[in-house]
Amino acid sequence: MALSESVQNSSVLGKPTLCVITGASRGLGRSLSVELSGRLGEGSRLVLTARSLSGLEQTQALVVNKTTSVSVKLVCGDLEDSDKYQDFFRELFSDVTPGVFQHALLIHNASTLGDVSKRVVEHCDAEVLQKYYTVNVTSVITLTARFLQVFPSSDMTRTVVNITSSAGFTPIKTNSLYCSGKAARDIVFKVLAEESPEVRVLSFSPGAMDTEMFDYYRTHVGDPEVRALLCQQAEDGKLLKPDFSAQKLVQILVENSYKSGAILDVLDRFEH
Amino acid sequence: MNTRKDCRVSPEICDIFCMDSVIQFKNAAAIFNHDRRQTGLIMASTGLSAMFGPATFCAVTGGSRGLGRSIAVQLAGRLGEGSRLVLTGRSLQGLQETKRQVEEGCPNQLEVKLVTGDMEDTTAYPALFFDIFADTQPGDFKNALMIHNAGTVGDVSKRAAEHSDPQILNKYYATNLTSVIALTAKFMEVFPCSDVRRTVVNISSGAAIEPLAHHALYCSGKAARNMFFKVMAEEEPDVRVLSYSPGPLDTDMLQTVRSCGDKKIEDRFNAMESKGLILSPDHSAKHMCTLLDEDKFKSGAFLDVFDRFSL
């Protein structure tokens, strides 16, 4: 796992990088922020966004503790509020002087499970459904579009990462929204990879992790079979640490040999 | 677990290199379908479907033209006495023409109801869904069939990197995803028991599993729907759930796709047309009805008009 300094410095992450991470206030987003901060080249900037300012501040504190060669900018916002995207996205990419960064990296980590107590036939509220797909699909597409507008040049490396899940191709009871949202995202990124071959596009499945999202899932899921499985997973110690998943993703980015548009798994259990 | 890597999928309609194999598949399917046609002829002569004959409630969205119209006409010939066919769409004129064709070709007395509405408008869903299922007593029907056919391709002039307006995307997913989910929930609320044989069909596309340039929205909407209905099949073992890819059809939707401004896509469709690979919606609708009649599909499966894949 450890790379020689020269390999690391010559990697795409070793360049001055503008890195945006959504959902950075906790869980995998926090782990990614910390892991990346130790790998990004001097002069890089981490832009961390989430709903919780206090969560973001705690992530920032961990980053600052690790390194001083990366600046951190915090932007509070709610991806459910699509009316505010223009202002929100402007803030994410403000003060970007052209030519300063040689690499731009966007990590779509923010995600929600939706109401896992509901079966398919109970999803009757169109407003709830719309909000779900706004957060988990629309925000990702429009933020990527904005990102590629801000960094249009193929003189620099641009990388877009979609944090996904095997739920994108494995149907799970009472998880219809999450499964469908991930399936939608996964194929959008494949289309992006095909249309924009100069952009590095990666979908990464971090596995079931010991995070608040998993905890919410386990305690709220409506189907007793699924709940039993999740509890078993937790009890058997099968949950990954988000730091582990973050390290794996960063390793993949450093090696930079993935096929653009690929969907990779933290434990190499599949590759699509 | 089905993984995309494991399934043997012929490339989608836009992949020119597969055309010869599609022709082979089509020829093979034609031979295979001969037997099905014989069965179909027998059924047509009795006027009834083996699976959804008398007392069937059937709703078809996007019934004002294209595949929706063909499905309505094909189904109508199979629905028995006491059945009701509800057609929705944005165009009343289009729906009325479909109704005319349905009544012309239908040997049995069939109640046809037209409901105009726009799936883009989520605030109108309660009224729209009320109208679709108004005066529907589950006890009046032995079968209930919900066909989610209405769909749009979105702005095919745009690449994924150009989809910057969230309101356009929100509207797209309202029409193509949210409406389908909410309408399915309503359908299941109206027909909550397995006393009524319930079937839900998701009109899908190869685009659900094969990324197509200029079709980020269409691919993502179809991918989301396919997964959603797979989860439904897991949760509702008493409901027959089918995702059906109708193939490239000679409809208004295809015209939109063909004029997306991408030369490669234009060339491919021109080549497909010259090789006779663009199907009539009637042909595809018949194939769908055959699949439903044979009732052999695994609930949640994703089947295709050319029998190219089964997921």
Tab-separated table of N, CA and C in Angstrom, chain B residues 44-196:
chain	number	residue	atom	x	y	z
B	44	ALA	N	-56.088	-15.240	-30.779
B	44	ALA	CA	-56.810	-14.123	-31.372
B	44	ALA	C	-58.172	-14.599	-31.864
B	45	SER	N	-58.211	-15.837	-32.316
B	45	SER	CA	-59.486	-16.307	-32.846
B	45	SER	C	-60.506	-16.472	-31.733
B	46	THR	N	-60.043	-16.789	-30.536
B	46	THR	CA	-60.989	-16.863	-29.431
B	46	THR	C	-61.183	-15.480	-28.821
B	47	GLY	N	-60.289	-14.524	-29.188
B	47	GLY	CA	-60.406	-13.152	-28.698
B	47	GLY	C	-59.900	-12.967	-27.296
B	48	LEU	N	-59.433	-13.998	-26.677
B	48	LEU	CA	-59.033	-13.840	-25.287
B	48	LEU	C	-57.571	-14.206	-25.062
B	49	SER	N	-56.955	-13.467	-24.176
B	49	SER	CA	-55.615	-13.830	-23.747
B	49	SER	C	-55.728	-14.969	-22.751
B	50	ALA	N	-54.740	-15.825	-22.783
B	50	ALA	CA	-54.724	-16.917	-21.808
B	50	ALA	C	-54.538	-16.377	-20.398
B	51	MET	N	-53.815	-15.280	-20.289
B	51	MET	CA	-53.437	-14.807	-18.954
B	51	MET	C	-54.296	-13.668	-18.439
B	52	PHE	N	-54.772	-12.833	-19.323
B	52	PHE	CA	-55.556	-11.708	-18.817
B	52	PHE	C	-56.793	-11.505	-19.674
B	53	GLY	N	-57.644	-12.467	-19.644
B	53	GLY	CA	-58.868	-12.478	-20.430
B	53	GLY	C	-59.956	-11.634	-19.803
B	54	PRO	N	-60.973	-12.304	-19.297
B	54	PRO	CA	-62.116	-11.536	-18.817
B	54	PRO	C	-61.769	-10.713	-17.588
B	55	ALA	N	-62.541	-9.630	-17.420
B	55	ALA	CA	-62.479	-8.803	-16.231
B	55	ALA	C	-61.056	-8.361	-15.891
B	56	THR	N	-60.433	-7.731	-16.884
B	56	THR	CA	-59.098	-7.182	-16.646
B	56	THR	C	-59.151	-5.656	-16.617
B	57	PHE	N	-58.553	-5.090	-15.594
B	57	PHE	CA	-58.331	-3.652	-15.558
B	57	PHE	C	-56.950	-3.408	-16.131
B	58	CYS	N	-56.887	-2.516	-17.099
B	58	CYS	CA	-55.587	-2.270	-17.696
B	58	CYS	C	-55.358	-0.779	-17.887
B	59	ALA	N	-54.262	-0.276	-17.366
B	59	ALA	CA	-53.911	1.131	-17.565
B	59	ALA	C	-52.630	1.201	-18.383
B	60	VAL	N	-52.633	2.040	-19.408
B	60	VAL	CA	-51.448	2.241	-20.253
B	60	VAL	C	-51.147	3.727	-20.300
B	61	THR	N	-49.952	4.110	-19.855
B	61	THR	CA	-49.586	5.526	-19.930
B	61	THR	C	-48.937	5.800	-21.286
B	62	GLY	N	-48.991	7.032	-21.717
B	62	GLY	CA	-48.448	7.382	-23.031
B	62	GLY	C	-49.225	6.691	-24.130
B	63	GLY	N	-50.546	6.653	-23.993
B	63	GLY	CA	-51.375	5.912	-24.938
B	63	GLY	C	-51.797	6.700	-26.161
B	64	SER	N	-51.267	7.919	-26.311
B	64	SER	CA	-51.768	8.767	-27.398
B	64	SER	C	-51.054	8.561	-28.724
B	65	ARG	N	-49.977	7.816	-28.730
B	65	ARG	CA	-49.258	7.567	-29.991
B	65	ARG	C	-48.214	6.473	-29.780
B	66	GLY	N	-47.493	6.179	-30.846
B	66	GLY	CA	-46.331	5.293	-30.747
B	66	GLY	C	-46.619	3.936	-30.144
B	67	LEU	N	-45.704	3.495	-29.319
B	67	LEU	CA	-45.824	2.170	-28.722
B	67	LEU	C	-47.054	2.074	-27.835
B	68	GLY	N	-47.369	3.135	-27.102
B	68	GLY	CA	-48.547	3.130	-26.224
B	68	GLY	C	-49.815	2.835	-26.994
B	69	ARG	N	-49.936	3.433	-28.165
B	69	ARG	CA	-51.113	3.184	-29.004
B	69	ARG	C	-51.128	1.716	-29.445
B	70	SER	N	-50.002	1.237	-29.911
B	70	SER	CA	-49.922	-0.160	-30.366
B	70	SER	C	-50.240	-1.132	-29.241
B	71	ILE	N	-49.705	-0.848	-28.053
B	71	ILE	CA	-49.982	-1.718	-26.901
B	71	ILE	C	-51.481	-1.735	-26.616
B	72	ALA	N	-52.090	-0.551	-26.643
B	72	ALA	CA	-53.532	-0.459	-26.371
B	72	ALA	C	-54.321	-1.312	-27.363
B	73	VAL	N	-53.974	-1.185	-28.636
B	73	VAL	CA	-54.707	-1.925	-29.673
B	73	VAL	C	-54.466	-3.435	-29.536
B	74	GLN	N	-53.229	-3.818	-29.285
B	74	GLN	CA	-52.921	-5.241	-29.147
B	74	GLN	C	-53.600	-5.858	-27.923
B	75	LEU	N	-53.543	-5.128	-26.830
B	75	LEU	CA	-54.148	-5.640	-25.599
B	75	LEU	C	-55.661	-5.743	-25.737
B	76	ALA	N	-56.238	-4.705	-26.366
B	76	ALA	CA	-57.693	-4.649	-26.446
B	76	ALA	C	-58.251	-5.901	-27.104
B	77	GLY	N	-57.501	-6.407	-28.095
B	77	GLY	CA	-57.959	-7.618	-28.766
B	77	GLY	C	-57.919	-8.842	-27.864
B	78	ARG	N	-57.257	-8.728	-26.739
B	78	ARG	CA	-57.082	-9.877	-25.843
B	78	ARG	C	-57.904	-9.787	-24.571
B	79	LEU	N	-58.397	-8.595	-24.276
B	79	LEU	CA	-59.108	-8.425	-23.010
B	79	LEU	C	-60.545	-8.894	-23.156
B	80	GLY	N	-61.028	-9.613	-22.147
B	80	GLY	CA	-62.357	-10.197	-22.239
B	80	GLY	C	-63.446	-9.315	-21.682
B	81	GLU	N	-64.596	-9.925	-21.573
B	81	GLU	CA	-65.772	-9.192	-21.104
B	81	GLU	C	-65.562	-8.650	-19.707
B	82	GLY	N	-66.099	-7.456	-19.504
B	82	GLY	CA	-65.962	-6.878	-18.170
B	82	GLY	C	-64.624	-6.206	-17.945
B	83	SER	N	-63.854	-6.059	-19.016
B	83	SER	CA	-62.547	-5.417	-18.862
B	83	SER	C	-62.654	-3.915	-19.055
B	84	ARG	N	-61.675	-3.230	-18.532
B	84	ARG	CA	-61.601	-1.777	-18.706
B	84	ARG	C	-60.190	-1.397	-19.092
B	85	LEU	N	-60.083	-0.581	-20.133
B	85	LEU	CA	-58.782	-0.091	-20.590
B	85	LEU	C	-58.734	1.411	-20.346
B	86	VAL	N	-57.777	1.834	-19.522
B	86	VAL	CA	-57.619	3.260	-19.244
B	86	VAL	C	-56.344	3.737	-19.931
B	87	LEU	N	-56.484	4.756	-20.757
B	87	LEU	CA	-55.330	5.290	-21.488
B	87	LEU	C	-55.041	6.701	-21.017
B	88	THR	N	-53.777	6.964	-20.707
B	88	THR	CA	-53.411	8.329	-20.334
B	88	THR	C	-52.412	8.880	-21.328
B	89	GLY	N	-52.369	10.200	-21.404
B	89	GLY	CA	-51.407	10.872	-22.272
B	89	GLY	C	-51.651	12.359	-22.180
B	90	ARG	N	-50.776	13.111	-22.834
B	90	ARG	CA	-50.948	14.559	-22.790
B	90	ARG	C	-51.937	15.043	-23.839
B	91	SER	N	-52.052	14.263	-24.942
B	91	SER	CA	-52.869	14.736	-26.056
B	91	SER	C	-54.231	14.048	-26.107
B	92	LEU	N	-55.274	14.796	-25.886
B	92	LEU	CA	-56.626	14.219	-25.934
B	92	LEU	C	-56.931	13.713	-27.336
B	93	GLN	N	-56.500	14.485	-28.311
B	93	GLN	CA	-56.739	14.098	-29.704
B	93	GLN	C	-56.081	12.744	-29.998
B	94	GLY	N	-54.838	12.626	-29.530
B	94	GLY	CA	-54.104	11.375	-29.726
B	94	GLY	C	-54.789	10.209	-29.029
B	95	LEU	N	-55.249	10.452	-27.815
B	95	LEU	CA	-55.935	9.403	-27.061
B	95	LEU	C	-57.228	8.990	-27.765
B	96	GLN	N	-57.917	9.975	-28.304
B	96	GLN	CA	-59.183	9.672	-28.990
B	96	GLN	C	-58.953	8.823	-30.230
B	97	GLU	N	-57.869	9.096	-30.937
B	97	GLU	CA	-57.528	8.290	-32.121
B	97	GLU	C	-57.177	6.864	-31.699
B	98	THR	N	-56.467	6.740	-30.593
B	98	THR	CA	-56.138	5.396	-30.092
B	98	THR	C	-57.415	4.657	-29.745
B	99	LYS	N	-58.327	5.368	-29.080
B	99	LYS	CA	-59.596	4.746	-28.689
B	99	LYS	C	-60.362	4.272	-29.924
B	100	ARG	N	-60.322	5.103	-30.963
B	100	ARG	CA	-61.020	4.740	-32.204
B	100	ARG	C	-60.437	3.448	-32.768
B	101	GLN	N	-59.124	3.348	-32.793
B	101	GLN	CA	-58.464	2.144	-33.328
B	101	GLN	C	-58.740	0.932	-32.436
B	102	VAL	N	-58.768	1.175	-31.142
B	102	VAL	CA	-59.054	0.086	-30.203
B	102	VAL	C	-60.446	-0.475	-30.469
B	103	GLU	N	-61.421	0.418	-30.579
B	103	GLU	CA	-62.809	-0.024	-30.752
B	103	GLU	C	-63.022	-0.678	-32.112
B	104	GLU	N	-62.259	-0.214	-33.082
B	104	GLU	CA	-62.348	-0.773	-34.440
B	104	GLU	C	-61.880	-2.227	-34.456
B	105	GLY	N	-60.763	-2.481	-33.742
B	105	GLY	CA	-60.153	-3.808	-33.818
B	105	GLY	C	-60.596	-4.770	-32.733
B	106	CYS	N	-61.383	-4.275	-31.809
B	106	CYS	CA	-61.680	-5.104	-30.644
B	106	CYS	C	-62.984	-5.862	-30.812
B	107	PRO	N	-62.909	-7.191	-30.774
B	107	PRO	CA	-64.114	-7.982	-31.009
B	107	PRO	C	-65.052	-8.015	-29.809
B	108	ASN	N	-64.528	-7.673	-28.649
B	108	ASN	CA	-65.342	-7.779	-27.433
B	108	ASN	C	-65.717	-6.399	-26.933
B	109	GLN	N	-66.742	-6.373	-26.145
B	109	GLN	CA	-67.146	-5.105	-25.562
B	109	GLN	C	-66.131	-4.704	-24.506
B	110	LEU	N	-65.542	-3.557	-24.725
B	110	LEU	CA	-64.473	-3.132	-23.831
B	110	LEU	C	-64.709	-1.686	-23.436
B	111	GLU	N	-64.668	-1.433	-22.136
B	111	GLU	CA	-64.817	-0.048	-21.692
B	111	GLU	C	-63.472	0.648	-21.835
B	112	VAL	N	-63.439	1.739	-22.584
B	112	VAL	CA	-62.198	2.481	-22.772
B	112	VAL	C	-62.352	3.862	-22.155
B	113	LYS	N	-61.430	4.177	-21.259
B	113	LYS	CA	-61.507	5.476	-20.596
B	113	LYS	C	-60.244	6.272	-20.917
B	114	LEU	N	-60.430	7.548	-21.212
B	114	LEU	CA	-59.286	8.407	-21.552
B	114	LEU	C	-59.049	9.416	-20.431
B	115	VAL	N	-57.786	9.546	-20.034
B	115	VAL	CA	-57.436	10.514	-18.988
B	115	VAL	C	-56.254	11.342	-19.476
B	116	THR	N	-56.467	12.644	-19.670
B	116	THR	CA	-55.343	13.467	-20.108
B	116	THR	C	-54.610	14.011	-18.890
B	117	GLY	N	-53.305	14.090	-19.018
B	117	GLY	CA	-52.512	14.607	-17.916
B	117	GLY	C	-51.050	14.620	-18.291
B	118	ASP	N	-50.274	15.386	-17.543
B	118	ASP	CA	-48.854	15.512	-17.826
B	118	ASP	C	-48.052	15.007	-16.637
B	119	MET	N	-47.282	13.948	-16.844
B	119	MET	CA	-46.517	13.331	-15.760
B	119	MET	C	-45.396	14.233	-15.235
B	120	GLU	N	-45.153	15.332	-15.944
B	120	GLU	CA	-44.106	16.252	-15.475
B	120	GLU	C	-44.573	17.013	-14.230
B	121	ASP	N	-45.892	17.131	-14.094
B	121	ASP	CA	-46.448	17.956	-13.023
B	121	ASP	C	-46.801	17.108	-11.804
B	122	THR	N	-45.881	17.028	-10.852
B	122	THR	CA	-46.093	16.168	-9.686
B	122	THR	C	-47.273	16.632	-8.829
B	123	THR	N	-47.573	17.934	-8.854
B	123	THR	CA	-48.689	18.416	-8.025
B	123	THR	C	-50.024	17.926	-8.581
B	124	ALA	N	-50.027	17.557	-9.862
B	124	ALA	CA	-51.280	17.099	-10.477
B	124	ALA	C	-51.497	15.594	-10.316
B	125	TYR	N	-50.496	14.890	-9.717
B	125	TYR	CA	-50.615	13.430	-9.628
B	125	TYR	C	-51.868	12.970	-8.885
B	126	PRO	N	-52.171	13.542	-7.712
B	126	PRO	CA	-53.344	13.030	-6.992
B	126	PRO	C	-54.607	13.050	-7.851
B	127	ALA	N	-54.842	14.167	-8.550
B	127	ALA	CA	-56.038	14.267	-9.394
B	127	ALA	C	-55.954	13.300	-10.576
B	128	LEU	N	-54.766	13.232	-11.183
B	128	LEU	CA	-54.565	12.360	-12.342
B	128	LEU	C	-54.767	10.887	-11.963
B	129	PHE	N	-54.155	10.481	-10.854
B	129	PHE	CA	-54.263	9.085	-10.432
B	129	PHE	C	-55.690	8.767	-10.003
B	130	PHE	N	-56.353	9.732	-9.389
B	130	PHE	CA	-57.755	9.530	-9.007
B	130	PHE	C	-58.576	9.222	-10.253
B	131	ASP	N	-58.345	10.016	-11.299
B	131	ASP	CA	-59.101	9.821	-12.541
B	131	ASP	C	-58.820	8.461	-13.164
B	132	ILE	N	-57.564	8.039	-13.137
B	132	ILE	CA	-57.194	6.759	-13.750
B	132	ILE	C	-57.956	5.611	-13.092
B	133	PHE	N	-58.048	5.680	-11.776
B	133	PHE	CA	-58.642	4.557	-11.048
B	133	PHE	C	-60.054	4.834	-10.541
B	134	ALA	N	-60.662	5.907	-11.037
B	134	ALA	CA	-62.000	6.251	-10.543
B	134	ALA	C	-62.978	5.114	-10.831
B	135	ASP	N	-63.894	4.903	-9.924
B	135	ASP	CA	-64.930	3.855	-10.066
B	135	ASP	C	-64.328	2.482	-10.291
B	136	THR	N	-63.162	2.258	-9.721
B	136	THR	CA	-62.544	0.932	-9.873
B	136	THR	C	-62.694	0.179	-8.576
B	137	GLN	N	-63.562	-0.833	-8.605
B	137	GLN	CA	-63.692	-1.698	-7.448
B	137	GLN	C	-62.876	-2.947	-7.724
B	138	PRO	N	-61.910	-3.279	-6.881
B	138	PRO	CA	-61.094	-4.464	-7.147
B	138	PRO	C	-61.929	-5.721	-7.359
B	139	GLY	N	-63.059	-5.786	-6.654
B	139	GLY	CA	-63.927	-6.960	-6.787
B	139	GLY	C	-64.490	-7.157	-8.179
B	140	ASP	N	-64.455	-6.088	-9.012
B	140	ASP	CA	-64.994	-6.188	-10.366
B	140	ASP	C	-64.027	-6.849	-11.333
B	141	PHE	N	-62.771	-7.018	-10.901
B	141	PHE	CA	-61.736	-7.474	-11.832
B	141	PHE	C	-61.003	-8.712	-11.331
B	142	LYS	N	-60.625	-9.556	-12.293
B	142	LYS	CA	-59.817	-10.728	-11.950
B	142	LYS	C	-58.333	-10.442	-12.162
B	143	ASN	N	-58.074	-9.521	-13.091
B	143	ASN	CA	-56.686	-9.175	-13.411
B	143	ASN	C	-56.523	-7.664	-13.412
B	144	ALA	N	-55.333	-7.224	-13.053
B	144	ALA	CA	-55.017	-5.796	-13.146
B	144	ALA	C	-53.629	-5.664	-13.763
B	145	LEU	N	-53.564	-4.836	-14.774
B	145	LEU	CA	-52.330	-4.720	-15.549
B	145	LEU	C	-51.947	-3.249	-15.672
B	146	MET	N	-50.756	-2.896	-15.231
B	146	MET	CA	-50.291	-1.502	-15.259
B	146	MET	C	-49.109	-1.429	-16.194
B	147	ILE	N	-49.253	-0.646	-17.256
B	147	ILE	CA	-48.157	-0.576	-18.229
B	147	ILE	C	-47.578	0.835	-18.265
B	148	HIS	N	-46.368	0.938	-17.739
B	148	HIS	CA	-45.680	2.227	-17.691
B	148	HIS	C	-44.935	2.437	-19.003
B	149	ASN	N	-45.645	3.017	-19.952
B	149	ASN	CA	-45.058	3.208	-21.276
B	149	ASN	C	-44.611	4.648	-21.518
B	150	ALA	N	-45.297	5.618	-20.921
B	150	ALA	CA	-44.966	7.029	-21.180
B	150	ALA	C	-43.506	7.273	-20.832
B	151	GLY	N	-42.809	7.974	-21.694
B	151	GLY	CA	-41.409	8.279	-21.431
B	151	GLY	C	-40.900	9.319	-22.404
B	152	THR	N	-39.853	10.018	-21.993
B	152	THR	CA	-39.232	11.010	-22.881
B	152	THR	C	-37.729	10.749	-22.909
B	153	VAL	N	-37.079	11.205	-23.964
B	153	VAL	CA	-35.627	10.986	-24.048
B	153	VAL	C	-34.829	12.132	-23.438
B	154	GLY	N	-35.483	13.257	-23.181
B	154	GLY	CA	-34.725	14.401	-22.679
B	154	GLY	C	-34.017	15.113	-23.821
B	155	ASP	N	-33.219	16.093	-23.493
B	155	ASP	CA	-32.541	16.894	-24.505
B	155	ASP	C	-31.320	16.145	-25.021
B	156	VAL	N	-31.482	15.492	-26.170
B	156	VAL	CA	-30.399	14.653	-26.702
B	156	VAL	C	-29.322	15.447	-27.436
B	157	SER	N	-29.477	16.777	-27.460
B	157	SER	CA	-28.402	17.583	-28.040
B	157	SER	C	-27.296	17.786	-27.004
B	158	LYS	N	-27.607	17.509	-25.740
B	158	LYS	CA	-26.644	17.769	-24.658
B	158	LYS	C	-25.858	16.528	-24.268
B	159	ARG	N	-24.562	16.753	-24.043
B	159	ARG	CA	-23.764	15.699	-23.431
B	159	ARG	C	-23.948	15.779	-21.922
B	160	ALA	N	-23.525	14.752	-21.214
B	160	ALA	CA	-23.691	14.721	-19.752
B	160	ALA	C	-23.099	15.969	-19.111
B	161	ALA	N	-21.941	16.406	-19.629
B	161	ALA	CA	-21.245	17.548	-19.041
B	161	ALA	C	-21.971	18.867	-19.267
B	162	GLU	N	-23.025	18.821	-20.066
B	162	GLU	CA	-23.751	20.056	-20.374
B	162	GLU	C	-25.092	20.158	-19.652
B	163	HIS	N	-25.420	19.148	-18.860
B	163	HIS	CA	-26.694	19.181	-18.150
B	163	HIS	C	-26.545	19.985	-16.866
B	164	SER	N	-26.639	21.300	-16.994
B	164	SER	CA	-26.360	22.152	-15.846
B	164	SER	C	-27.603	22.710	-15.159
B	165	ASP	N	-28.775	22.551	-15.761
B	165	ASP	CA	-29.978	23.142	-15.172
B	165	ASP	C	-30.734	22.118	-14.332
B	166	PRO	N	-30.702	22.261	-12.998
B	166	PRO	CA	-31.343	21.254	-12.157
B	166	PRO	C	-32.854	21.176	-12.355
B	167	GLN	N	-33.487	22.277	-12.717
B	167	GLN	CA	-34.949	22.235	-12.874
B	167	GLN	C	-35.340	21.360	-14.061
B	168	ILE	N	-34.533	21.419	-15.121
B	168	ILE	CA	-34.794	20.549	-16.276
B	168	ILE	C	-34.635	19.083	-15.870
B	169	LEU	N	-33.594	18.811	-15.089
B	169	LEU	CA	-33.371	17.437	-14.643
B	169	LEU	C	-34.488	16.979	-13.704
B	170	ASN	N	-34.874	17.854	-12.773
B	170	ASN	CA	-35.964	17.496	-11.859
B	170	ASN	C	-37.227	17.145	-12.641
B	171	LYS	N	-37.522	17.923	-13.660
B	171	LYS	CA	-38.723	17.664	-14.471
B	171	LYS	C	-38.569	16.336	-15.210
B	172	TYR	N	-37.344	16.102	-15.695
B	172	TYR	CA	-37.117	14.861	-16.432
B	172	TYR	C	-37.391	13.655	-15.543
B	173	TYR	N	-36.841	13.692	-14.336
B	173	TYR	CA	-37.037	12.545	-13.441
B	173	TYR	C	-38.470	12.472	-12.918
B	174	ALA	N	-39.149	13.586	-12.845
B	174	ALA	CA	-40.568	13.561	-12.460
B	174	ALA	C	-41.344	12.755	-13.499
B	175	THR	N	-41.121	13.107	-14.774
B	175	THR	CA	-41.846	12.452	-15.856
B	175	THR	C	-41.494	10.971	-15.965
B	176	ASN	N	-40.212	10.677	-15.875
B	176	ASN	CA	-39.745	9.333	-16.227
B	176	ASN	C	-39.491	8.385	-15.067
B	177	LEU	N	-39.469	8.928	-13.855
B	177	LEU	CA	-39.148	8.068	-12.721
B	177	LEU	C	-40.145	8.221	-11.580
B	178	THR	N	-40.248	9.427	-11.052
B	178	THR	CA	-41.155	9.659	-9.927
B	178	THR	C	-42.586	9.275	-10.264
B	179	SER	N	-43.048	9.653	-11.448
B	179	SER	CA	-44.438	9.370	-11.816
B	179	SER	C	-44.687	7.868	-11.823
B	180	VAL	N	-43.718	7.136	-12.317
B	180	VAL	CA	-43.838	5.677	-12.433
B	180	VAL	C	-43.922	5.035	-11.043
B	181	ILE	N	-43.099	5.516	-10.138
B	181	ILE	CA	-43.089	4.976	-8.773
B	181	ILE	C	-44.404	5.291	-8.067
B	182	ALA	N	-44.800	6.571	-8.130
B	182	ALA	CA	-46.008	6.989	-7.429
B	182	ALA	C	-47.248	6.316	-8.017
B	183	LEU	N	-47.267	6.170	-9.337
B	183	LEU	CA	-48.418	5.541	-9.984
B	183	LEU	C	-48.485	4.048	-9.649
B	184	THR	N	-47.338	3.422	-9.557
B	184	THR	CA	-47.313	2.011	-9.144
B	184	THR	C	-47.861	1.864	-7.726
B	185	ALA	N	-47.460	2.772	-6.848
B	185	ALA	CA	-47.948	2.728	-5.461
B	185	ALA	C	-49.471	2.864	-5.443
B	186	LYS	N	-49.974	3.752	-6.277
B	186	LYS	CA	-51.432	3.955	-6.332
B	186	LYS	C	-52.126	2.704	-6.868
B	187	PHE	N	-51.560	2.150	-7.928
B	187	PHE	CA	-52.099	0.918	-8.533
B	187	PHE	C	-52.191	-0.189	-7.479
B	188	MET	N	-51.147	-0.317	-6.685
B	188	MET	CA	-51.118	-1.370	-5.668
B	188	MET	C	-52.039	-1.041	-4.492
B	189	GLU	N	-52.313	0.222	-4.321
B	189	GLU	CA	-53.258	0.618	-3.271
B	189	GLU	C	-54.685	0.270	-3.719
B	190	VAL	N	-54.945	0.455	-5.007
B	190	VAL	CA	-56.272	0.148	-5.534
B	190	VAL	C	-56.492	-1.360	-5.624
B	191	PHE	N	-55.417	-2.084	-5.921
B	191	PHE	CA	-55.490	-3.551	-6.019
B	191	PHE	C	-54.530	-4.169	-4.999
B	192	PRO	N	-54.882	-4.145	-3.719
B	192	PRO	CA	-53.921	-4.547	-2.695
B	192	PRO	C	-53.800	-6.061	-2.494
B	193	CYS	N	-54.767	-6.816	-3.028
B	193	CYS	CA	-54.763	-8.247	-2.698
B	193	CYS	C	-54.446	-9.127	-3.887
B	194	SER	N	-53.907	-10.278	-3.571
B	194	SER	CA	-53.539	-11.210	-4.643
B	194	SER	C	-54.754	-11.943	-5.208
B	195	ASP	N	-55.956	-11.620	-4.714
B	195	ASP	CA	-57.178	-12.166	-5.352
B	195	ASP	C	-57.238	-11.690	-6.785
B	196	VAL	N	-56.715	-10.498	-6.998
B	196	VAL	CA	-56.634	-9.962	-8.352
B	196	VAL	C	-55.210	-10.246	-8.850
